[in-house]
Structure formats: structure tokens, C-alpha cells
Coordinates of C-alpha atoms in Angstrom, one line a residue:
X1 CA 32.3 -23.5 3.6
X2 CA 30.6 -26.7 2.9
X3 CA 27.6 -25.2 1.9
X4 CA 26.8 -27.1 -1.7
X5 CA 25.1 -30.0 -1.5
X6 CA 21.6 -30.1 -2.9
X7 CA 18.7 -32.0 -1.4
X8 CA 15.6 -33.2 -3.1
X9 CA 12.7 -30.9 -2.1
X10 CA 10.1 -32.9 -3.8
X11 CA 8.4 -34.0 -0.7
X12 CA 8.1 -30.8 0.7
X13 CA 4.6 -30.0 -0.6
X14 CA 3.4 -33.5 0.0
X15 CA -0.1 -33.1 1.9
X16 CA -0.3 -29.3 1.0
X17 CA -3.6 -27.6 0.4
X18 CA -3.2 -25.7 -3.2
X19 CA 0.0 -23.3 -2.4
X20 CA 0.2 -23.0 1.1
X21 CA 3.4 -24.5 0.9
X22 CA 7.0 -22.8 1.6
X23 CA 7.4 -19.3 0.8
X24 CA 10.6 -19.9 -0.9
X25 CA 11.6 -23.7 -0.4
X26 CA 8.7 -24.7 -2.3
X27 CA 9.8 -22.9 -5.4
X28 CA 13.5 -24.5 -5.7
X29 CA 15.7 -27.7 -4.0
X30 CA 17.0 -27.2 -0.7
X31 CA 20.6 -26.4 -0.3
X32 CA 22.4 -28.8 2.1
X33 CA 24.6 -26.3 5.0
X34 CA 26.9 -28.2 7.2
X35 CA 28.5 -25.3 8.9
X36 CA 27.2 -23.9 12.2
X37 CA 25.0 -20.3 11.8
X38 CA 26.3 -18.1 14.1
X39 CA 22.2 -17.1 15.5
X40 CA 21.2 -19.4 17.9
X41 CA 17.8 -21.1 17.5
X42 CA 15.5 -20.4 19.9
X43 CA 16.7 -16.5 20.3
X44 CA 16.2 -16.7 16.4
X45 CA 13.3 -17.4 16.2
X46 CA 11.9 -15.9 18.8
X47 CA 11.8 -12.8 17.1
X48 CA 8.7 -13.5 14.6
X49 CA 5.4 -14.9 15.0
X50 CA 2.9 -15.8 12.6
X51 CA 3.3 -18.5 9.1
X52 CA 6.8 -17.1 9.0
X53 CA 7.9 -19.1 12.4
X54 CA 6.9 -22.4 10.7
X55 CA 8.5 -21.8 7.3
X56 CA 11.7 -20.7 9.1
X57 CA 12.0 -23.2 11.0
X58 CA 10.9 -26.0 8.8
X59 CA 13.6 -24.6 6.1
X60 CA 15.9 -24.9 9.1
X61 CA 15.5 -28.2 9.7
X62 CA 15.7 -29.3 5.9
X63 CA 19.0 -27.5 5.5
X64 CA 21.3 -27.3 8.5
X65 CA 22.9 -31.0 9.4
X66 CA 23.9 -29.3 12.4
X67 CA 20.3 -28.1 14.0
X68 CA 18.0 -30.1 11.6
X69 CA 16.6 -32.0 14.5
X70 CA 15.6 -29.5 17.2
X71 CA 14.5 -27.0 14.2
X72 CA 12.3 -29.5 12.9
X73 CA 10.9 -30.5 16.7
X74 CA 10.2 -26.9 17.4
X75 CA 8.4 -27.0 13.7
X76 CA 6.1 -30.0 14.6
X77 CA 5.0 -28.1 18.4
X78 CA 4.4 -24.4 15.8
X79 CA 2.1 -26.5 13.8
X80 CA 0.9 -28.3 16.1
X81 CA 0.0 -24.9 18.0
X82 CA -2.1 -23.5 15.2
X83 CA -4.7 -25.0 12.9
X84 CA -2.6 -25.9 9.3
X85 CA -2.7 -29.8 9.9
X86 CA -0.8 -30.5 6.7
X87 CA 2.3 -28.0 8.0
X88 CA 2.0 -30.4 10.8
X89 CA 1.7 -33.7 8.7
X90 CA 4.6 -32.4 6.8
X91 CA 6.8 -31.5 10.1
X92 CA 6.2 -34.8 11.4
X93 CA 7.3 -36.7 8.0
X94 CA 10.3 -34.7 7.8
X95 CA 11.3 -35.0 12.0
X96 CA 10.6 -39.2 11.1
X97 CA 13.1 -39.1 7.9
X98 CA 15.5 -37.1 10.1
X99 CA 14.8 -39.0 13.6
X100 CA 13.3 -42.4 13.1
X101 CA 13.2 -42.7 16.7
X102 CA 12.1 -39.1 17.8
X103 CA 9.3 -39.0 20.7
X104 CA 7.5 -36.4 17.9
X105 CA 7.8 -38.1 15.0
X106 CA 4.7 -39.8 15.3
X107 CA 2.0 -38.6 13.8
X108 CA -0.7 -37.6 16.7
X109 CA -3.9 -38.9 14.4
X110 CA -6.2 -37.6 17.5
X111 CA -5.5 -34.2 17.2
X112 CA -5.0 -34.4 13.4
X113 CA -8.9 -35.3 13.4
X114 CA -10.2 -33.2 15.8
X115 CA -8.3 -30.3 14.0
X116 CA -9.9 -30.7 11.1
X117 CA -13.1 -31.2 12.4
X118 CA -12.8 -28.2 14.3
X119 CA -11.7 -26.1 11.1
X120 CA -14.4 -27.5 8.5
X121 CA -16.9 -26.7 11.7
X122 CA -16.0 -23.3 11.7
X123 CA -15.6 -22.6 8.3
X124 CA -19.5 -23.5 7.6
X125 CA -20.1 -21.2 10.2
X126 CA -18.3 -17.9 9.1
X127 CA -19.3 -18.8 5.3
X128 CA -22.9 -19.2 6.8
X129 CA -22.8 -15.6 9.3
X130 CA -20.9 -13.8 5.9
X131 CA -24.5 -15.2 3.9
X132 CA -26.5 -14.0 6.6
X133 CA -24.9 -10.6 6.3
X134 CA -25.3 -10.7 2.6
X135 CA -28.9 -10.8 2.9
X136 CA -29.2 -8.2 5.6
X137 CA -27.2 -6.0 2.8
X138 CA -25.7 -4.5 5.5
X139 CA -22.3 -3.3 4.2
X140 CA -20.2 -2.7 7.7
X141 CA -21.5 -6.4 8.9
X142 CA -20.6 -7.7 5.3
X143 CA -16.4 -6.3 5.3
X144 CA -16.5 -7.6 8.9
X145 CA -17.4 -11.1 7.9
X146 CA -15.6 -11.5 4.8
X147 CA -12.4 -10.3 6.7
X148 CA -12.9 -13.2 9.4
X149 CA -13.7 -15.6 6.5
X150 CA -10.2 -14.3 5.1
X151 CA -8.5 -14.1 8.1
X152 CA -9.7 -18.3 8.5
X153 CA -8.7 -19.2 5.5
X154 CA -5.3 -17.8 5.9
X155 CA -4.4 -19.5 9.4
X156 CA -5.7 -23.1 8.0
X157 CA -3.7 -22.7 5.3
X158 CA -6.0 -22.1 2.4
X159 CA -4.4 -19.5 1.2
X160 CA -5.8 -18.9 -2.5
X161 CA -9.1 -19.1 -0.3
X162 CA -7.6 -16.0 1.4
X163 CA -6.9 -14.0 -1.8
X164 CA -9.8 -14.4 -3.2
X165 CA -11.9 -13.2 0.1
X166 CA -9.6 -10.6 0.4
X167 CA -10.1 -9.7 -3.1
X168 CA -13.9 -9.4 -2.3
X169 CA -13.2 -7.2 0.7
X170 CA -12.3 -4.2 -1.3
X171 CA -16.0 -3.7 -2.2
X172 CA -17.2 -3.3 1.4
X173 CA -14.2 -0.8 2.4
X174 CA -15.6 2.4 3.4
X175 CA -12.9 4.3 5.1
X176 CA -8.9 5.0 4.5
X177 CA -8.2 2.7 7.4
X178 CA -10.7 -0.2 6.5
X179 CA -8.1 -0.1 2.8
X180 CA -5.2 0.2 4.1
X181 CA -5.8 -3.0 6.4
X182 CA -6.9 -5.2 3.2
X183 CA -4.2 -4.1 1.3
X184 CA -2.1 -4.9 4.1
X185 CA -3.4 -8.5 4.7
X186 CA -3.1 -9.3 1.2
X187 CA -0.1 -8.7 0.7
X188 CA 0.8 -10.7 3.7
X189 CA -0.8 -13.7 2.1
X190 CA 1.2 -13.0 -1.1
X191 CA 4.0 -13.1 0.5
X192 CA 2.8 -16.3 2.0
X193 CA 2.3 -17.5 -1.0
X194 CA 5.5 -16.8 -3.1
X195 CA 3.4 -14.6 -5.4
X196 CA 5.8 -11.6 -5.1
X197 CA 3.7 -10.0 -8.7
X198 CA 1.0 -10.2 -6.1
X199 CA 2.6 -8.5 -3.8
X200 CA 3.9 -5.5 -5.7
X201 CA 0.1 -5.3 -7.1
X202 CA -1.1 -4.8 -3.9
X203 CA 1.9 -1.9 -2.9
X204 CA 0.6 -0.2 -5.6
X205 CA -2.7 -0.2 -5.0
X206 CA -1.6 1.0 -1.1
X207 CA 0.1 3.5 -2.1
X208 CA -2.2 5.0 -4.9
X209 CA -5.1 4.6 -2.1
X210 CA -6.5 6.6 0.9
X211 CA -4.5 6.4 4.0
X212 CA -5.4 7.2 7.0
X213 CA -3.0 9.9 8.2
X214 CA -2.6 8.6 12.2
X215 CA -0.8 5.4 10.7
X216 CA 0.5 6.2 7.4
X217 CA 4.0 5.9 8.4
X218 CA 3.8 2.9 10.7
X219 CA 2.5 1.3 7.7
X220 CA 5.1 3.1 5.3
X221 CA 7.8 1.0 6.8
X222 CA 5.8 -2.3 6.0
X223 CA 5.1 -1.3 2.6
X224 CA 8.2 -0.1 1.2
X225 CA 10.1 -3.6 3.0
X226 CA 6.8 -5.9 1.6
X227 CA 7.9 -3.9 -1.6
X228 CA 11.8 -4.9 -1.7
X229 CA 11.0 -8.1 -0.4
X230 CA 9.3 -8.8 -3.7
X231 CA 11.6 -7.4 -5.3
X232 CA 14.4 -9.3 -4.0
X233 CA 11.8 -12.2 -4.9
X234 CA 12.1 -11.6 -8.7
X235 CA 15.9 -11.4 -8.5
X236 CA 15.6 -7.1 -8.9
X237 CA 18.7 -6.3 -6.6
X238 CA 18.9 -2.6 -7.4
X239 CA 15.1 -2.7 -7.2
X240 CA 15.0 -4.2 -3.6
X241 CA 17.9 -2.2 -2.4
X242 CA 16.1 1.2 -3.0
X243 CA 12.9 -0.2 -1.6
X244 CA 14.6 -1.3 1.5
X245 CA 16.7 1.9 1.6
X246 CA 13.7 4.0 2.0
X247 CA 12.0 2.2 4.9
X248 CA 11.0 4.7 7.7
X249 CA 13.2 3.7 10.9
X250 CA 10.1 3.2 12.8
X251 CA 9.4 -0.9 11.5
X252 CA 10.7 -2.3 14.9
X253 CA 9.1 -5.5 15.2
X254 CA 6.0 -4.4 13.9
X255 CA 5.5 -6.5 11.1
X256 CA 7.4 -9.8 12.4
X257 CA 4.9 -12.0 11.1
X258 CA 7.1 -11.3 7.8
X259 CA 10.4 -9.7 8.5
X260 CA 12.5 -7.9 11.1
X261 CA 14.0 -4.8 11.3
X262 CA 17.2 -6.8 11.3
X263 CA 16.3 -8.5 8.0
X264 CA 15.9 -5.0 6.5
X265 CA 19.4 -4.2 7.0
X266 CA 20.7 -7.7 6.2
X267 CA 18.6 -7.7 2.5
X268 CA 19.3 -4.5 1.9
X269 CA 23.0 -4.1 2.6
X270 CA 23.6 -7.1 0.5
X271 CA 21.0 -6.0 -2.5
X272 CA 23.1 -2.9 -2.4
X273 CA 26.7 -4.4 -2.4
X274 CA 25.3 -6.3 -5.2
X275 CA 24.3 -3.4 -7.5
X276 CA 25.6 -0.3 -6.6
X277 CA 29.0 1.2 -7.2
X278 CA 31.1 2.8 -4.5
X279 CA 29.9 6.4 -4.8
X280 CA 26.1 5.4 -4.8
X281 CA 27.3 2.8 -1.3
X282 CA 28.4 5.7 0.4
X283 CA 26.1 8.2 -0.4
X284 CA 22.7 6.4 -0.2
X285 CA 23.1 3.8 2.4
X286 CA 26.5 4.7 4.7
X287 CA 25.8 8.0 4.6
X288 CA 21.7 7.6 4.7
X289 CA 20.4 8.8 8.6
X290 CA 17.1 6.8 7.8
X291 CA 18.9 3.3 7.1
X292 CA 21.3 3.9 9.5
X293 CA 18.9 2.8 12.2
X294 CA 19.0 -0.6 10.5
X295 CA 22.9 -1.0 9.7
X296 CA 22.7 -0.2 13.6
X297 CA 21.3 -3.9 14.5
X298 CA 23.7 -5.6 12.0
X299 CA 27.1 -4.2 12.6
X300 CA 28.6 -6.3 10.2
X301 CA 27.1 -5.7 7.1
X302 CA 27.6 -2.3 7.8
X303 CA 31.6 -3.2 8.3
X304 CA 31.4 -5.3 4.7
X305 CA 29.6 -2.2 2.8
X306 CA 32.3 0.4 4.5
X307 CA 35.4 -1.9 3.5
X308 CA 34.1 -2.2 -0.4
X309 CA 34.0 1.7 -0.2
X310 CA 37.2 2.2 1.1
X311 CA 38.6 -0.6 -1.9
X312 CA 39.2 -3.3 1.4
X313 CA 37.8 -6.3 -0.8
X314 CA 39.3 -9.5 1.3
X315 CA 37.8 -8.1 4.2
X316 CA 34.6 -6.9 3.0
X317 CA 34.8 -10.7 1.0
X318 CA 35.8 -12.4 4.4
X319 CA 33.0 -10.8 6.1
X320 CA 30.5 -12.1 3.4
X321 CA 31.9 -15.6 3.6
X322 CA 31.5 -16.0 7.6
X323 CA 27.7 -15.3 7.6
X324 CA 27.1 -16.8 4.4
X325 CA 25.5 -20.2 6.9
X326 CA 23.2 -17.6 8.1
X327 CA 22.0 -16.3 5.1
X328 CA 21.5 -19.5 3.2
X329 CA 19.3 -21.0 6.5
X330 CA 17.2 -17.4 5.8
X331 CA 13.9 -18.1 3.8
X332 CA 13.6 -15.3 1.5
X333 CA 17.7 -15.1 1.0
X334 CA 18.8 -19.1 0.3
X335 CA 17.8 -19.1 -3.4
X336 CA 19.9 -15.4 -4.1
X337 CA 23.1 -16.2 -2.2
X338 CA 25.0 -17.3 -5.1
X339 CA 23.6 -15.1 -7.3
X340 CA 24.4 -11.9 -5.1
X341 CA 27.6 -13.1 -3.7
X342 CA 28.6 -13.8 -6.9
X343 CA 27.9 -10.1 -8.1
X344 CA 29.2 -9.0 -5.5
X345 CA 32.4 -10.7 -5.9
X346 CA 32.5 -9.6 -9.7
X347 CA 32.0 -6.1 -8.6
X348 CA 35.0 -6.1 -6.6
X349 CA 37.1 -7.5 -9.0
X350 CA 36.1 -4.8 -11.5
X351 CA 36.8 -2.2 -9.0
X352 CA 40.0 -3.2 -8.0
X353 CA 41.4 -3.6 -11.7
X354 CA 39.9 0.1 -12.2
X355 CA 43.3 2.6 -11.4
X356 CA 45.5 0.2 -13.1
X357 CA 46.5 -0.4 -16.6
X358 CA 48.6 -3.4 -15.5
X359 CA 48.1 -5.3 -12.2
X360 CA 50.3 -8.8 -11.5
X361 CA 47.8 -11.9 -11.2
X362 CA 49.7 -12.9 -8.1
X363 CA 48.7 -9.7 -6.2
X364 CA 45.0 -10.1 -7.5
X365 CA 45.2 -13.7 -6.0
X366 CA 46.4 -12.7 -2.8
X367 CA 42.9 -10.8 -2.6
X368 CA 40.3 -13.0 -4.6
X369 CA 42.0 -16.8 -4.1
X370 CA 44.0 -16.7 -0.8
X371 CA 43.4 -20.4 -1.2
X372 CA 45.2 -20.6 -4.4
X373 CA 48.4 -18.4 -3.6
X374 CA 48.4 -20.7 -0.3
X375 CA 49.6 -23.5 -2.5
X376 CA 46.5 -25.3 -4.2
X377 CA 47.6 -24.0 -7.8
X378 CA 49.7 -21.2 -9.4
X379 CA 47.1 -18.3 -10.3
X380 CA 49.2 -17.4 -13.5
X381 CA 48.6 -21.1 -14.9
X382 CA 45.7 -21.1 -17.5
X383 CA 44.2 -24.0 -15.9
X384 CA 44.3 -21.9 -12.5
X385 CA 40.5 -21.1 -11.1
X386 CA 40.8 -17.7 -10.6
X387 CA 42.3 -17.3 -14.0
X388 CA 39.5 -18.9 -15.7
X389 CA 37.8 -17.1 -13.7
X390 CA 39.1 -13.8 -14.9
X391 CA 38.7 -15.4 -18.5
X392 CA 34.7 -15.5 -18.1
X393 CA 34.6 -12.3 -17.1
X394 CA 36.4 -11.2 -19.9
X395 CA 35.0 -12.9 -22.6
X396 CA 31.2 -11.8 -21.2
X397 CA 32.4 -8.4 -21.8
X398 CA 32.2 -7.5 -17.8
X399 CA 36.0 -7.1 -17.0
X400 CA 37.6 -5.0 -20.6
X401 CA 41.2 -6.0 -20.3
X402 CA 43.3 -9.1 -21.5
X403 CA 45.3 -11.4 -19.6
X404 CA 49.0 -11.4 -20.4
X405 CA 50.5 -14.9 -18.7
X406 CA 54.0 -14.6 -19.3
X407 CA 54.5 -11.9 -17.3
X408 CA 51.4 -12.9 -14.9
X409 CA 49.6 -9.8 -15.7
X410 CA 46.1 -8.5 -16.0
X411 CA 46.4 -5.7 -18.9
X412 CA 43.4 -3.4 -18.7
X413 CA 42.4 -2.3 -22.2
X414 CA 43.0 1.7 -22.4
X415 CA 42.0 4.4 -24.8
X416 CA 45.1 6.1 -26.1
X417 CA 44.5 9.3 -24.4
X418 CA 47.0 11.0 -26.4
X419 CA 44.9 10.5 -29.7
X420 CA 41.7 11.9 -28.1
X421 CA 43.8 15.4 -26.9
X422 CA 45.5 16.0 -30.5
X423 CA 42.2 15.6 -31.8
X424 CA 40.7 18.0 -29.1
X425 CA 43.5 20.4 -30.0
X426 CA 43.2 20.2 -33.9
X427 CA 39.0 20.6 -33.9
X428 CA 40.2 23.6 -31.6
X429 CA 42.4 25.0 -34.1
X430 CA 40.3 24.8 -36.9
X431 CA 37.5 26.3 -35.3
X432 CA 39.9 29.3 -33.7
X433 CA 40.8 29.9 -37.9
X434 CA 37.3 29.5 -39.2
X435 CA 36.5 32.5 -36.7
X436 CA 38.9 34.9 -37.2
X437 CA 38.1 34.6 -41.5
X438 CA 34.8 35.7 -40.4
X439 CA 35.9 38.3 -38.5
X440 CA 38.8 39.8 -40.7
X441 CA 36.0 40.1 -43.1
X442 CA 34.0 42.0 -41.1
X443 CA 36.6 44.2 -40.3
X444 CA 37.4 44.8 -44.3
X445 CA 33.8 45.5 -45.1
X446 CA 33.4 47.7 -42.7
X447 CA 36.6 49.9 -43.7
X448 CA 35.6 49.7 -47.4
X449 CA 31.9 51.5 -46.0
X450 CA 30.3 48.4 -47.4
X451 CA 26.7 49.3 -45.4
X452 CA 25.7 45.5 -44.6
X453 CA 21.8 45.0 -45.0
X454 CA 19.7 43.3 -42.3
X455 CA 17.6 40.9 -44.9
X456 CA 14.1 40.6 -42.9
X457 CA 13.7 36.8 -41.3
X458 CA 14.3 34.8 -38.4
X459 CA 18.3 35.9 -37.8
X460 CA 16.9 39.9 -38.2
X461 CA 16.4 40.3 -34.8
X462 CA 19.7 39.1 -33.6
X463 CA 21.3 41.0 -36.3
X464 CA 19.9 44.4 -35.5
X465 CA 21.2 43.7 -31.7
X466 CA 24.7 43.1 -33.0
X467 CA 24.8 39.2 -32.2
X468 CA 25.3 38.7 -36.0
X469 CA 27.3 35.4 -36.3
X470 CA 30.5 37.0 -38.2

């Protein structure tokens, strides 16, 4: 897969008010993918609305040489459609490096200045209404108008203007529904804004809040896949997984101005490949009714997780490696790939060494580097990849065996069982002796008529009930 390229991102934030830039591209360089995903564009996208449509889209079109053009000219119409006139500025910059010549890659200064004429307009007037309610002191008038300020801020783009509004909100909450709607927004815009600490501040305070009971678990399914979604953020695979594991089946495409339900089962199927073992697969995600829903909508992950768990590596690998385009044109997922497929790779290695005290290198390359056994290199040769590969994880403590390359074999590093069983036997035998002394004394005193004194203390009870150690 020609999937390693890196492009500079630097001009990605060019013309950005504070961080309303990319969720995830504005954090790290883009990563160049020549091969063709297998969703198809418009269908794709079609499936979320909201910030999330732009940021998509725009990380298509930086990333894929193969629908970089029409992602970026459905880009420049999304921006042009809402009220972010940098997200435009930076759409039509991007479509002109692309596409020169594009119809769209000229800036449209007209609508550029009446845009942002319109949006300071407004803004004095909801900052001047939310005053007006301030003086009034009229708490209900007050929530409504900083929430519209908020909800402003957040569609122009100003989204540490949002926080902070949001932030104010909570004092004007009255009711379990009035929270659980700011709690919800902000996390949206910390999402928005890459601040996944944020994010996981604001699930806890959801979920140590009132909730109104109608709509606790439509919102349950938001919450616990905002949750994994940060925690996939920080790089907390086991974390994520669980989080997205215990998302009630009822998100549909109810919160689509962040994820899908598809996503769900995409970043949790591969956080749990990643960091789970094959007992803790089965159990809490094959065998789990409640994510089943999800694994449902992506059949393949589903296929990759059962393979692992029945010890199928190359196909559960092969899998992996076919939609690996997809997931690297994904925002949240681009930055991870390596670092999960990698684990995931290491994983099965480990697993597959596991009933063997000896395995030949050549049958381990047949699984891990089919490349290699077609030709490219010997895998018993030190200088072979998938031996050096084997060396790293060896010497990092993660595979405990040694590789022996003159009989091309991978030796797994064994207790000597039969060392742990004498030893089991001789403690056994000593302690078998030590108790029948005690006893043969017993039985001598008690023939002799030695009477045997209770001494009062913290044994006397046990003593007097005939549970005397001897």
C-alpha cells in the first residue's frame, strides 16, 4: 500500500481564528494515500452534517491523490454554505495549489465580505440581547441568550469563544435537561477543537450530573462514544475500546455531527484488536449483544476480530491491510494507524509463537512477510526484515524467546517445568513429615496420661474445641 508519504501541513491553519482549525490534521502532518478507499465520496459523506463534513472532507482532499480534487470542491461549496469564512479561505487555497485552473479556486471576495459583515452584525446583536437580559436579571432569558451567543460562536468558527460561553452557561441551568444539553454542546466544541482533556472533563461532569430520565439513554450513547473518542485522542486504546464497547445500540445517526454508528464499530473493533487478548476479544466484544448492533454495519471488522480469535492472523492481517486507505482518510483514525496496526501486528506475533517452544522462521514468514518468502529476501538471513523485526521485539522484552538462525528457528524461552514439580513434590514431603511428628507426639502423650493444659490466650478457644494445631 503506498500509503507513506508525508505532506507539509503547515498551511493548513493559515487564516484560522485561534483553534478552529482541523480536529486532528491541525495537530500533525498529513499522510500522503495513493490507493483508492473503498467508500465512495458523496455516499460518505453524506452520512454527517455539521463542522465534521468540512474537516472530513478537507482532510480528504489533502491526503488522497486519487479524490483530492472533488473532496476539496465539495469542501469549498460546505464552507461556503455556512458562515466560517476562513474554512472557506482555506478550501479555496488548497483547491488553487491542487487545481490552478479549477472554476472554484478563486476566491469569491463578494461573499467573503458580506459574510463577515453579516457575522460581526449579528454578533453585536446577540452580545447586546445577552446584556439586555443581564440587566433584566432574568435567569431563563439569560441561559437562552448565552446559549445562542455559544451556539454563534461555534458555527463562525470562534470556537474558544464557544467554550468560554458555554462555560458561563452552567450558571443559568435550572433543570436536568437545560445540563445535560450544555454538557453536551461542550463537549461537541471540544471535540471540535482537538481538546480531548476537554472532552473527558465534560463526560464527567455529565455523568456525575442530573439527567433527565426521558433521554438519558439517547444521550448515553453520545457520551460513552464522545468518551472513547477522546480516548482514542490521547492514544488510550484499552481506554477507548471499553468506552466504545459500552455504547447503548440506540446512537443511529443521532449524533452525526461527530461520529456514526459505523465509526463506533470501526474505532472500537480496532482499539480492541490493539489491546485485548483473545479471551477478552471474544467475550467482551464478539460475544457482546450491545456492540453487536455495531459490528452489524461493518462486517469486516467483525470478520478481522473473529479470525485473531480463532489464531487466523494472515487473514485477520489481510483484512486490516485492505481498508487501511479508509482509515488513514478518517479524521480522528489517520494519526493512530501505525500505532494500532502496529500493535496489533505485534500481538499476533506474540500469539502465534505462544504453544510452541520452537517454531521454523520460514513458517512464521509465510504468515507475517508473504512478501519476503515470495522471493524479496530469505527470512532466516539476519539482515532479513522480518527477522530484525523479531530482533526488536525481543530485545524490548515483548516477544521472550531467542532466535536460533542455523536451524531457522524461533526458540521460545521456557521454564524447566520439571524443576518447579520436584520442588512442589519435596515442600510436599516435608510438610507431610513435619505433620505426622506433631501427631505421633500427640498420640504418645496422650498414652503416657500426660493431661495437656489449655494455657489461657488467643489459641484457648480453638484448643478447648479440639482445633489444637498438633
Amino acid at each position: 500500500m503506498n500509503s507513506s508519504a508525508v505532506l507539509d501541513a503547515s498551511k493548513a491553519g493559515d487564516g484560522l481564528v485561534g483553534d478552529s482549525s482541523l480536529t486532528e490534521a491541525k495537530q500533525a502532518n498529513y499522510i500522503k494515500v495513493d490507493e483508492a478507499p473503498k467508500f465512495d465520496l458523496e455516499s460518505y459523506i453524506a452520512n454527517y452534517k455539521g463542522r465534521t463534513r468540512f474537516e472530513r472532507l478537507f482532510l480528504i482532499g489533502k491526503c488522497s491523490t486519487v479524490l483530492s480534487l472533488d473532496a476539496l470542491r465539495l469542501a469549498v461549496a460546505e464552507a461556503k454554505s455556512g458562515k466560517d469564512v476562513e474554512r472557506y479561505e482555506q478550501a479555496v487555497e488548497a483547491l488553487k495549489q491542487a487545481a490552478p485552473h479549477d472554476p472554484d479556486a478563486v476566491l469569491d471576495q463578494r461573499w467573503v465580505d458580506v459574510t463577515k459583515q453579516t457575522v460581526r452584525a449579528e454578533t453585536d446583536k446577540l452580545e447586546h440581547e445577552l446584556k439586555g437580559y443581564k440587566n433584566n436579571l432574568i435567569k431563563e432569558s439569560i441561559r437562552m441568550g448565552t446559549d445562542d451567543l455559544a451556539s454563534h460562536y461555534h458555527a463562525v468558527g470562534d470556537l474558544a469563544s464557544a467554550s468560554k460561553a458555554y462555560a458561563r452557561l452552567k450558571d443559568n441551568c435550572t433543570t436536568p435537561s437545560h445540563f445535560a444539553v450544555m454538557h453536551l454542546k461542550t463537549i461537541n466544541v471540544a471535540i471540535d477543537r482537538g481538546d480531548w482533556f476537554g472532552v473527558l472533563q465534560a463526560v464527567a461532569r455529565y455523568r456525575s450530573g442530573p439527567k433527565p430520565e426521558d433521554d438519558q439513554s439517547k444521550n448515553a450513547a453520545k457520551i460513552s462514544s464522545a468518551s472513547g473518542l477522546a480516548q482514542l485522542g490521547q492514544g488510550n486504546y484499552l481506554d477507548a475500546a471499553n468506552q466504545f464497547l459500552g455504547a447503548e445500540p440506540t446512537l443511529g445517526d443521532s449524533y452525526n455531527e461527530v461520529l456514526t454508528a459505523n465509526d463506533v464499530a470501526v474505532y472500537g473493533g480496532l482499539c480492541a484488536l490493539a489491546s485485548m487478548d483473545r479471551n477478552e476479544l471474544q467475550r467482551r466484544v464478539l460475544e457482546n449483544s450491545q456492540f453487536r448492533n455495531y459490528l452489524e454495519l461493518e462486517p469486516h471488522i467483525r470478520r478481522a476480530i473473529s479470525f485473531f480469535c480463532n489464531s487466523k492472523f494472515r487473514s485477520c492481517l489481510d483484512i486490516l491491510e485492505e481498508y487501511k486507505a479508509d482509515y488513514l482518510l478518517d479524521i480522528h483514525l489517520q494519526r493512530h494507524i501505525a500505532a494500532l496496526y502496529n500493535q496489533i501486528r505485534t500481538k499476533s506475533i506474540q500469539q502465534y509463537a505462544v504453544p510452541f517452544s520452537r517454531v521454523s522462521l520460514d513458517a512464521m514468514a509465510k504468515v507475517f512477510a508473504p512478501k519476503v518468502v515470495g522471493g524479496i529476501a530469505s527470512p532466516t538471513k539476519i539482515g532479513s526484515p522480518f527477522v530484525q523485526e523479531l530482533i526488536k521485539l525481543i530485545e524490548n522484552g515483548t516477544l521472550d524467546a531467542r532466535i536460533d538462525l542455523e536451524k531457522g528457528l524461533l526458540v521460545s524461552k521456557q521454564t524447566d517445568l520439571r524443576k518447579d514439580v520436584i520442588k512442589e513434590a519435596l515442600d510436599s514431603v516435608e510438610e507431610y513429615v513435619n505433620e505426622a511428628h506433631l501427631r505421633l507426639i500427640r498420640t504418645n502423650l496422650v498414652n503416657a496420661g500426660i493431661e495437656i493444659r489449655v494455657t489461657p490466650g488467643p489459641m484457648a478457644a480453638e484448643e478447648l474445641a479440639g482445633r489444637t494445631p498438633w
